[in-house]
Coordinates of N, CA and C in Angstrom, one line a residue:
M1 N 75.0 102.2 100.7 CA 76.4 102.1 100.8 C 77.0 102.3 99.5
F2 N 78.2 102.9 99.4 CA 78.9 103.3 98.2 C 79.2 102.1 97.3
A3 N 79.6 101.0 98.0 CA 80.0 99.7 97.2 C 78.7 99.2 96.5
E4 N 77.6 99.2 97.2 CA 76.4 98.7 96.5 C 76.0 99.7 95.4
F5 N 76.2 101.0 95.5 CA 75.9 101.9 94.5 C 76.8 101.6 93.2
L6 N 78.1 101.3 93.5 CA 79.0 101.0 92.4 C 78.6 99.7 91.7
L7 N 78.2 98.7 92.4 CA 77.7 97.4 91.8 C 76.4 97.7 91.0
A8 N 75.5 98.5 91.6 CA 74.2 98.7 90.9 C 74.4 99.5 89.6
A9 N 75.5 100.4 89.6 CA 75.8 101.2 88.5 C 76.5 100.4 87.4
G10 N 76.9 99.2 87.7 CA 77.6 98.4 86.7 C 79.1 98.7 86.6
V11 N 79.7 99.2 87.6 CA 81.1 99.5 87.6 C 81.9 98.2 87.7
A12 N 82.8 98.0 86.8 CA 83.6 96.8 86.8 C 85.0 97.0 87.4
L13 N 85.5 98.2 87.4 CA 86.8 98.5 87.9 C 86.8 99.8 88.6
V14 N 87.5 99.9 89.7 CA 87.5 101.1 90.5 C 89.0 101.6 90.8
G15 N 89.2 102.8 90.5 CA 90.5 103.4 90.8 C 90.3 104.6 91.7
I16 N 91.1 104.8 92.7 CA 90.9 106.0 93.6 C 92.2 106.7 93.7
D17 N 92.1 108.0 94.0 CA 93.3 108.8 94.2 C 93.2 109.4 95.7
S18 N 93.3 108.5 96.6 CA 93.2 108.9 98.0 C 93.8 107.8 98.9
L19 N 93.9 108.1 100.1 CA 94.4 107.1 101.1 C 93.5 105.8 101.2
N20 N 92.2 106.1 101.2 CA 91.3 105.0 101.3 C 89.9 105.4 100.7
I21 N 89.2 104.4 100.2 CA 87.9 104.7 99.6 C 86.8 105.0 100.6
D22 N 87.1 104.5 101.8 CA 86.2 104.7 103.0 C 86.6 105.9 103.8
D23 N 85.7 106.3 104.7 CA 86.0 107.4 105.6 C 87.1 106.9 106.6
T24 N 88.1 107.7 106.7 CA 89.3 107.3 107.6 C 89.1 107.7 109.0
A25 N 88.0 108.4 109.3 CA 87.8 108.8 110.7 C 87.4 107.6 111.7
D26 N 87.0 106.5 111.2 CA 86.7 105.4 112.0 C 87.3 104.1 111.4
M27 N 87.2 103.0 112.1 CA 87.8 101.8 111.6 C 86.8 101.0 110.7
C28 N 85.6 101.4 110.5 CA 84.7 100.7 109.7 C 85.0 100.9 108.2
R29 N 85.2 99.9 107.5 CA 85.6 99.9 106.1 C 84.7 99.1 105.2
P30 N 83.4 99.5 105.1 CA 82.5 98.7 104.3 C 82.8 98.6 102.8
V31 N 83.1 99.7 102.2 CA 83.4 99.7 100.7 C 84.7 99.0 100.5
H32 N 85.7 99.3 101.2 CA 87.0 98.6 101.1 C 86.8 97.1 101.2
S33 N 86.0 96.6 102.2 CA 85.8 95.2 102.4 C 85.1 94.5 101.3
V34 N 84.1 95.2 100.7 CA 83.3 94.6 99.6 C 84.2 94.5 98.4
L35 N 84.9 95.6 98.1 CA 85.7 95.6 96.8 C 86.9 94.6 97.0
L36 N 87.6 94.7 98.1 CA 88.8 93.9 98.4 C 88.4 92.4 98.5
G37 N 87.3 92.1 99.1 CA 87.0 90.7 99.3 C 86.8 89.9 98.0
S38 N 86.3 90.6 97.0 CA 86.1 89.9 95.7 C 87.4 89.6 95.0
G39 N 88.4 90.3 95.3 CA 89.7 90.1 94.6 C 90.7 89.4 95.4
V40 N 90.7 89.4 96.7 CA 91.7 88.8 97.5 C 91.7 87.3 97.3
V41 N 90.6 86.7 97.3 CA 90.5 85.2 97.2 C 91.1 84.7 95.9
F42 N 90.7 85.4 94.8 CA 91.2 85.0 93.5 C 92.7 85.2 93.4
A43 N 93.2 86.4 93.9 CA 94.7 86.6 93.9 C 95.4 85.6 94.8
F44 N 94.9 85.3 95.9 CA 95.5 84.3 96.8 C 95.7 83.0 96.1
F45 N 94.7 82.5 95.4 CA 94.8 81.2 94.8 C 95.7 81.3 93.5
C46 N 95.8 82.4 92.9 CA 96.7 82.6 91.8 C 98.2 82.5 92.3
N47 N 98.4 83.1 93.4 CA 99.7 83.1 94.0 C 100.1 81.7 94.6
I48 N 99.1 81.0 95.0 CA 99.4 79.6 95.4 C 99.9 78.8 94.2
G49 N 99.2 79.0 93.1 CA 99.6 78.4 91.8 C 101.0 78.7 91.4
R50 N 101.3 80.0 91.6 CA 102.7 80.5 91.2 C 103.7 79.8 92.1
A51 N 103.4 79.7 93.4 CA 104.3 79.1 94.4 C 104.5 77.6 94.0
M52 N 103.4 76.9 93.6 CA 103.5 75.5 93.3 C 104.4 75.4 92.0
W53 N 104.2 76.3 91.0 CA 105.0 76.2 89.8 C 106.5 76.4 90.1
L54 N 106.8 77.4 90.9 CA 108.2 77.6 91.3 C 108.8 76.5 92.1
T55 N 108.0 75.8 92.9 CA 108.4 74.6 93.6 C 108.7 73.5 92.6
Y56 N 107.9 73.3 91.6 CA 108.1 72.3 90.6 C 109.4 72.6 89.8
V57 N 109.6 73.9 89.5 CA 110.8 74.3 88.7 C 112.0 74.0 89.6
A58 N 112.0 74.3 90.8 CA 113.1 74.0 91.7 C 113.4 72.5 91.8
E59 N 112.4 71.8 91.9 CA 112.5 70.3 92.1 C 113.1 69.7 90.8
K60 N 112.5 70.1 89.7 CA 112.9 69.5 88.4 C 114.3 70.0 87.8
F61 N 114.6 71.3 88.0 CA 115.7 71.9 87.4 C 116.8 72.4 88.4
G62 N 116.5 72.4 89.6 CA 117.4 72.9 90.7 C 116.9 74.3 91.1
V63 N 117.4 74.6 92.3 CA 117.0 75.9 92.9 C 117.4 77.1 92.1
G64 N 118.6 77.0 91.4 CA 119.1 78.1 90.6 C 118.1 78.4 89.4
A65 N 117.3 77.5 89.0 CA 116.4 77.7 87.9 C 115.3 78.7 88.3
I66 N 115.1 78.8 89.6 CA 114.0 79.7 90.0 C 114.3 81.2 89.5
A67 N 115.5 81.6 89.5 CA 115.9 82.9 89.1 C 115.4 83.2 87.6
K68 N 115.4 82.1 86.8 CA 115.0 82.3 85.4 C 113.5 82.4 85.3
W69 N 112.8 81.7 86.2 CA 111.3 81.6 86.1 C 110.5 82.6 87.0
H70 N 111.2 83.1 88.0 CA 110.5 83.9 89.0 C 109.8 85.1 88.4
D71 N 110.5 86.0 87.7 CA 109.8 87.1 87.1 C 108.7 86.8 86.1
P72 N 109.0 85.9 85.1 CA 108.0 85.5 84.1 C 106.7 85.0 84.8
A73 N 106.9 84.2 85.9 CA 105.8 83.6 86.6 C 105.0 84.7 87.3
G74 N 105.7 85.7 87.9 CA 105.1 86.8 88.5 C 104.3 87.7 87.6
F75 N 104.8 88.0 86.4 CA 104.1 88.8 85.4 C 102.9 88.0 84.9
T76 N 103.1 86.7 84.7 CA 101.9 85.9 84.3 C 100.8 85.9 85.3
I77 N 101.1 85.7 86.5 CA 100.1 85.8 87.6 C 99.5 87.2 87.7
L78 N 100.2 88.2 87.5 CA 99.7 89.6 87.5 C 98.7 89.7 86.3
A79 N 99.0 89.2 85.1 CA 98.1 89.3 84.0 C 96.8 88.4 84.3
I80 N 97.0 87.3 84.8 CA 95.9 86.4 85.1 C 95.0 87.1 86.2
N81 N 95.6 87.7 87.2 CA 94.8 88.4 88.2 C 94.0 89.5 87.6
F82 N 94.7 90.3 86.8 CA 94.0 91.4 86.1 C 92.8 91.0 85.3
A83 N 93.1 90.0 84.4 CA 92.1 89.5 83.5 C 90.9 88.8 84.3
G84 N 91.3 88.0 85.3 CA 90.3 87.4 86.1 C 89.4 88.3 86.9
L85 N 90.0 89.4 87.4 CA 89.2 90.4 88.2 C 88.3 91.2 87.2
L86 N 88.8 91.4 86.0 CA 88.0 92.1 85.0 C 86.8 91.3 84.6
V87 N 87.0 90.0 84.4 CA 85.9 89.1 84.0 C 84.9 89.0 85.2
W88 N 85.5 89.0 86.4 CA 84.6 88.9 87.6 C 83.8 90.2 87.7
G89 N 84.4 91.3 87.5 CA 83.6 92.6 87.5 C 82.5 92.6 86.4
L90 N 82.8 92.2 85.3 CA 81.8 92.1 84.2 C 80.7 91.2 84.5
R91 N 81.1 90.1 85.2 CA 80.0 89.1 85.6 C 79.1 89.7 86.6
L92 N 79.7 90.4 87.6 CA 78.9 91.1 88.6 C 78.0 92.1 88.0
R93 N 78.5 92.8 87.0 CA 77.6 93.8 86.3 C 76.4 93.1 85.7
R94 N 76.6 91.9 85.1 CA 75.5 91.2 84.4 C 74.5 90.7 85.5
L95 N 75.1 90.2 86.6 CA 74.2 89.7 87.7 C 73.4 90.8 88.3
V96 N 73.9 92.0 88.5 CA 73.2 93.0 89.1 C 72.2 93.7 88.2
G97 N 72.7 93.9 86.9 CA 71.9 94.7 86.0 C 71.3 93.9 84.9

């Protein structure tokens, strides 16, 4: 399978220029599932942290304060997601190779 080949080759980051990395003729998405599965859980928990932070801001400073913190919190979570997935990819590379 292509995802296993990527892991074995030590690929830490994948970018594609197509609709889907898998064959679109059927609903089977093995490569997509492997690659997506490793990142979705991490991104989900980062976004829960962001929601908790914005809830804290709203409780402490009022709902209007969310406007000030919304974008910085989003960019911070984006950076944490990118860094975390990069570290995860490098760790997978070490585990495989």
